[in-house]
Amino acid sequence: MLFEPERHEPLVAGAWDETRARETIARIVAEAERVFDPDALWPAHPLDGSPSVSLYMGAGGVIWAIDFLAEQGAAMRTREWVTVLEPLWGRPRSALEGHSFFAHGFLSGEAGIALAGYRVTRDRVWVERMREAVQANAANPTNELYAGAPGSLLAAAALLEQSGEGALEAVVGETAERVLAELHFEPEYGCRLWTQQYGAATKMIGLGHGFAGNVCALILAGRASALDADIERTLDATALLDGELANWPQSVGPPRPGRTAPLVQICHGAPGVIVALARLEPRRGSRLEALLRMGGELTWRAGPLAKGSGLCHGTAGNGYAFLCLYRLTGERVWLERARAFAMHAIAQHEAERALHGRGRFSLWTGDPGLACFLWDCVRERDAYPTLHAF
């Protein structure tokens, strides 16, 4: 079995309704602005734990999403966020997820806050702060997108692309070389892999914490060509196959404790692999293109995630795999599948909100991420927040 059916639920969705999607986006942004508190920021959702300032699950990500959606004309912005961002940077590093190797990272800490800071303010001070965060994170042993050097590489490459600031060129180049140097051939698996250190050594495959996420960062940094055929070889060697379906395990070899289930979500499994690698634009008919298509079929067959409507472990995140395949192939069936997941995600969001009596204010796990997905379904784009859109 390539997925666990109990982690998913049957697709229940009416026809695509753009008006309902737009109304949901507007409602999410309006509520986020309405409940914001200058001191407490946003209340932590019961499913998210303690309040955070991170791009992933905290204030940095919510501000990023509001600014992005307002810039796109998808929602109205009624607050001024420039003055809010400065105190986020000044907070004690222990607040950045409470662990030293999370403090400087892309989704977990300072690099992500710098990305949001520059988006909102266009102030060069955030360029220098990004450079500092990337250098401080260079030796991070997690070696993945969420907290490690590959993630801060992605953030710096994105900011370099936006700002054109030469001050970032050297740190992007140096960090890319460091990331590439950590990729090693593993004879047991017949391919090259990165090793992550989360208490124990493990070799993960997916977007959030493994091979696909590191390649995603190298793509943005303009260094993916250095991998040549390694990307296709590694995906082929590690794929779990069943006929025309493909998924990828959380890791090969010894897993992290309790991390053996075959997942189908952005951080681990086929959807994240597709979102990370579809922008390589593999040759039509290549093995890599076939594997990405097979991963898309598996994501559709598995159905929406029962965990909720958001990006990282939710229906909206998996829906982005279909948008990426739509851009890659031009086949409208993938857009239709994305929009079916969008309607299901709206229903999940409404049920979640009724259950808890409030929204979930985080980019990667909550309502702002859903709003970004709905907007991309409206405009037929695959700009995954903070991975493809900055």
PDB file of C-alpha atoms in Angstrom, residues 74-186:
ATOM      1  CA  ALA A  74      -7.218  39.099  -4.111  1.00  0.00           C
ATOM      2  CA  ALA A  75      -8.013  40.787  -0.779  1.00  0.00           C
ATOM      3  CA  MET A  76      -8.127  44.184   0.909  1.00  0.00           C
ATOM      4  CA  ARG A  77      -5.337  45.160   3.307  1.00  0.00           C
ATOM      5  CA  THR A  78      -6.473  47.503   6.059  1.00  0.00           C
ATOM      6  CA  ARG A  79      -3.417  47.447   8.354  1.00  0.00           C
ATOM      7  CA  GLU A  80       0.116  48.738   7.958  1.00  0.00           C
ATOM      8  CA  TRP A  81       2.550  45.866   8.580  1.00  0.00           C
ATOM      9  CA  VAL A  82       5.905  47.626   8.194  1.00  0.00           C
ATOM     10  CA  THR A  83       6.153  48.596  11.852  1.00  0.00           C
ATOM     11  CA  VAL A  84       5.086  45.128  13.014  1.00  0.00           C
ATOM     12  CA  LEU A  85       7.983  43.333  11.338  1.00  0.00           C
ATOM     13  CA  GLU A  86      10.863  45.081  13.105  1.00  0.00           C
ATOM     14  CA  PRO A  87       9.959  43.716  16.561  1.00  0.00           C
ATOM     15  CA  LEU A  88       9.703  40.202  15.115  1.00  0.00           C
ATOM     16  CA  TRP A  89      13.379  40.322  14.238  1.00  0.00           C
ATOM     17  CA  GLY A  90      14.261  41.750  17.631  1.00  0.00           C
ATOM     18  CA  ARG A  91      12.591  38.981  19.612  1.00  0.00           C
ATOM     19  CA  PRO A  92      14.902  36.588  21.490  1.00  0.00           C
ATOM     20  CA  ARG A  93      16.139  33.783  19.269  1.00  0.00           C
ATOM     21  CA  SER A  94      14.753  31.314  21.775  1.00  0.00           C
ATOM     22  CA  ALA A  95      11.300  32.419  20.582  1.00  0.00           C
ATOM     23  CA  LEU A  96      12.150  31.143  17.104  1.00  0.00           C
ATOM     24  CA  GLU A  97      10.779  27.682  17.852  1.00  0.00           C
ATOM     25  CA  GLY A  98      12.799  27.310  21.030  1.00  0.00           C
ATOM     26  CA  HIS A  99      15.809  25.392  19.680  1.00  0.00           C
ATOM     27  CA  SER A 100      19.173  26.657  18.538  1.00  0.00           C
ATOM     28  CA  PHE A 101      19.192  24.893  15.183  1.00  0.00           C
ATOM     29  CA  PHE A 102      15.772  26.337  14.333  1.00  0.00           C
ATOM     30  CA  ALA A 103      16.762  29.931  15.102  1.00  0.00           C
ATOM     31  CA  HIS A 104      18.264  30.995  11.768  1.00  0.00           C
ATOM     32  CA  GLY A 105      16.277  28.827   9.342  1.00  0.00           C
ATOM     33  CA  PHE A 106      13.953  29.517   6.416  1.00  0.00           C
ATOM     34  CA  LEU A 107      10.612  28.206   7.651  1.00  0.00           C
ATOM     35  CA  SER A 108      11.624  28.088  11.305  1.00  0.00           C
ATOM     36  CA  GLY A 109      13.430  31.347  12.012  1.00  0.00           C
ATOM     37  CA  GLU A 110      15.345  34.432  10.948  1.00  0.00           C
ATOM     38  CA  ALA A 111      15.845  33.747   7.226  1.00  0.00           C
ATOM     39  CA  GLY A 112      12.102  33.431   6.765  1.00  0.00           C
ATOM     40  CA  ILE A 113      11.400  36.584   8.741  1.00  0.00           C
ATOM     41  CA  ALA A 114      13.924  38.432   6.569  1.00  0.00           C
ATOM     42  CA  LEU A 115      12.107  37.221   3.466  1.00  0.00           C
ATOM     43  CA  ALA A 116       8.789  38.528   4.808  1.00  0.00           C
ATOM     44  CA  GLY A 117      10.443  41.741   5.979  1.00  0.00           C
ATOM     45  CA  TYR A 118      11.809  42.572   2.563  1.00  0.00           C
ATOM     46  CA  ARG A 119       8.535  41.678   0.828  1.00  0.00           C
ATOM     47  CA  VAL A 120       6.614  44.185   2.936  1.00  0.00           C
ATOM     48  CA  THR A 121       9.157  46.981   3.383  1.00  0.00           C
ATOM     49  CA  ARG A 122      11.628  46.676   0.448  1.00  0.00           C
ATOM     50  CA  ASP A 123      14.154  48.003   2.965  1.00  0.00           C
ATOM     51  CA  ARG A 124      17.776  47.012   2.384  1.00  0.00           C
ATOM     52  CA  VAL A 125      18.220  46.293   6.094  1.00  0.00           C
ATOM     53  CA  TRP A 126      16.493  42.968   5.496  1.00  0.00           C
ATOM     54  CA  VAL A 127      19.071  42.055   2.865  1.00  0.00           C
ATOM     55  CA  GLU A 128      21.864  42.372   5.409  1.00  0.00           C
ATOM     56  CA  ARG A 129      19.830  40.462   7.978  1.00  0.00           C
ATOM     57  CA  MET A 130      19.276  37.666   5.468  1.00  0.00           C
ATOM     58  CA  ARG A 131      23.023  37.475   4.836  1.00  0.00           C
ATOM     59  CA  GLU A 132      23.677  37.211   8.571  1.00  0.00           C
ATOM     60  CA  ALA A 133      21.046  34.510   9.034  1.00  0.00           C
ATOM     61  CA  VAL A 134      22.376  32.393   6.162  1.00  0.00           C
ATOM     62  CA  GLN A 135      25.939  32.593   7.433  1.00  0.00           C
ATOM     63  CA  ALA A 136      24.846  31.704  10.969  1.00  0.00           C
ATOM     64  CA  ASN A 137      22.953  28.692   9.593  1.00  0.00           C
ATOM     65  CA  ALA A 138      25.686  27.346   7.321  1.00  0.00           C
ATOM     66  CA  ALA A 139      26.677  24.417   9.548  1.00  0.00           C
ATOM     67  CA  ASN A 140      23.155  23.458  10.640  1.00  0.00           C
ATOM     68  CA  PRO A 141      23.141  19.642  10.920  1.00  0.00           C
ATOM     69  CA  THR A 142      19.489  19.206   9.923  1.00  0.00           C
ATOM     70  CA  ASN A 143      20.552  19.627   6.279  1.00  0.00           C
ATOM     71  CA  GLU A 144      17.041  20.220   4.923  1.00  0.00           C
ATOM     72  CA  LEU A 145      14.587  22.901   3.839  1.00  0.00           C
ATOM     73  CA  TYR A 146      12.685  23.600   7.050  1.00  0.00           C
ATOM     74  CA  ALA A 147      15.530  24.676   9.340  1.00  0.00           C
ATOM     75  CA  GLY A 148      18.797  23.791   7.630  1.00  0.00           C
ATOM     76  CA  ALA A 149      21.241  25.419   5.245  1.00  0.00           C
ATOM     77  CA  PRO A 150      19.293  24.376   2.097  1.00  0.00           C
ATOM     78  CA  GLY A 151      16.285  26.332   3.362  1.00  0.00           C
ATOM     79  CA  SER A 152      18.258  29.460   4.173  1.00  0.00           C
ATOM     80  CA  LEU A 153      19.866  29.086   0.718  1.00  0.00           C
ATOM     81  CA  LEU A 154      16.413  29.148  -0.851  1.00  0.00           C
ATOM     82  CA  ALA A 155      15.432  32.236   1.154  1.00  0.00           C
ATOM     83  CA  ALA A 156      18.636  34.076   0.200  1.00  0.00           C
ATOM     84  CA  ALA A 157      18.315  33.118  -3.476  1.00  0.00           C
ATOM     85  CA  ALA A 158      14.727  34.383  -3.478  1.00  0.00           C
ATOM     86  CA  LEU A 159      15.758  37.679  -1.893  1.00  0.00           C
ATOM     87  CA  LEU A 160      18.666  38.036  -4.322  1.00  0.00           C
ATOM     88  CA  GLU A 161      16.233  37.541  -7.212  1.00  0.00           C
ATOM     89  CA  GLN A 162      13.881  40.196  -5.822  1.00  0.00           C
ATOM     90  CA  SER A 163      16.410  42.781  -4.737  1.00  0.00           C
ATOM     91  CA  GLY A 164      19.329  42.300  -7.110  1.00  0.00           C
ATOM     92  CA  GLU A 165      21.574  43.080  -4.139  1.00  0.00           C
ATOM     93  CA  GLY A 166      25.111  41.966  -4.882  1.00  0.00           C
ATOM     94  CA  ALA A 167      25.731  41.549  -1.154  1.00  0.00           C
ATOM     95  CA  LEU A 168      23.836  38.263  -1.355  1.00  0.00           C
ATOM     96  CA  GLU A 169      25.622  36.788  -4.364  1.00  0.00           C
ATOM     97  CA  ALA A 170      28.604  35.485  -2.435  1.00  0.00           C
ATOM     98  CA  VAL A 171      26.600  33.934   0.385  1.00  0.00           C
ATOM     99  CA  VAL A 172      24.236  32.245  -2.091  1.00  0.00           C
ATOM    100  CA  GLY A 173      27.156  30.803  -4.036  1.00  0.00           C
ATOM    101  CA  GLU A 174      29.030  29.662  -0.937  1.00  0.00           C
ATOM    102  CA  THR A 175      25.953  28.056   0.617  1.00  0.00           C
ATOM    103  CA  ALA A 176      25.029  26.276  -2.613  1.00  0.00           C
ATOM    104  CA  GLU A 177      28.541  24.790  -2.752  1.00  0.00           C
ATOM    105  CA  ARG A 178      28.227  23.666   0.854  1.00  0.00           C
ATOM    106  CA  VAL A 179      24.861  22.018   0.184  1.00  0.00           C
ATOM    107  CA  LEU A 180      26.170  20.249  -2.920  1.00  0.00           C
ATOM    108  CA  ALA A 181      29.210  19.018  -1.004  1.00  0.00           C
ATOM    109  CA  GLU A 182      26.932  17.215   1.451  1.00  0.00           C
ATOM    110  CA  LEU A 183      25.319  15.107  -1.314  1.00  0.00           C
ATOM    111  CA  HIS A 184      26.962  11.671  -1.396  1.00  0.00           C
ATOM    112  CA  PHE A 185      26.592   8.479  -3.407  1.00  0.00           C
ATOM    113  CA  GLU A 186      25.102   5.702  -1.311  1.00  0.00           C
TER     114      GLU A 186
END
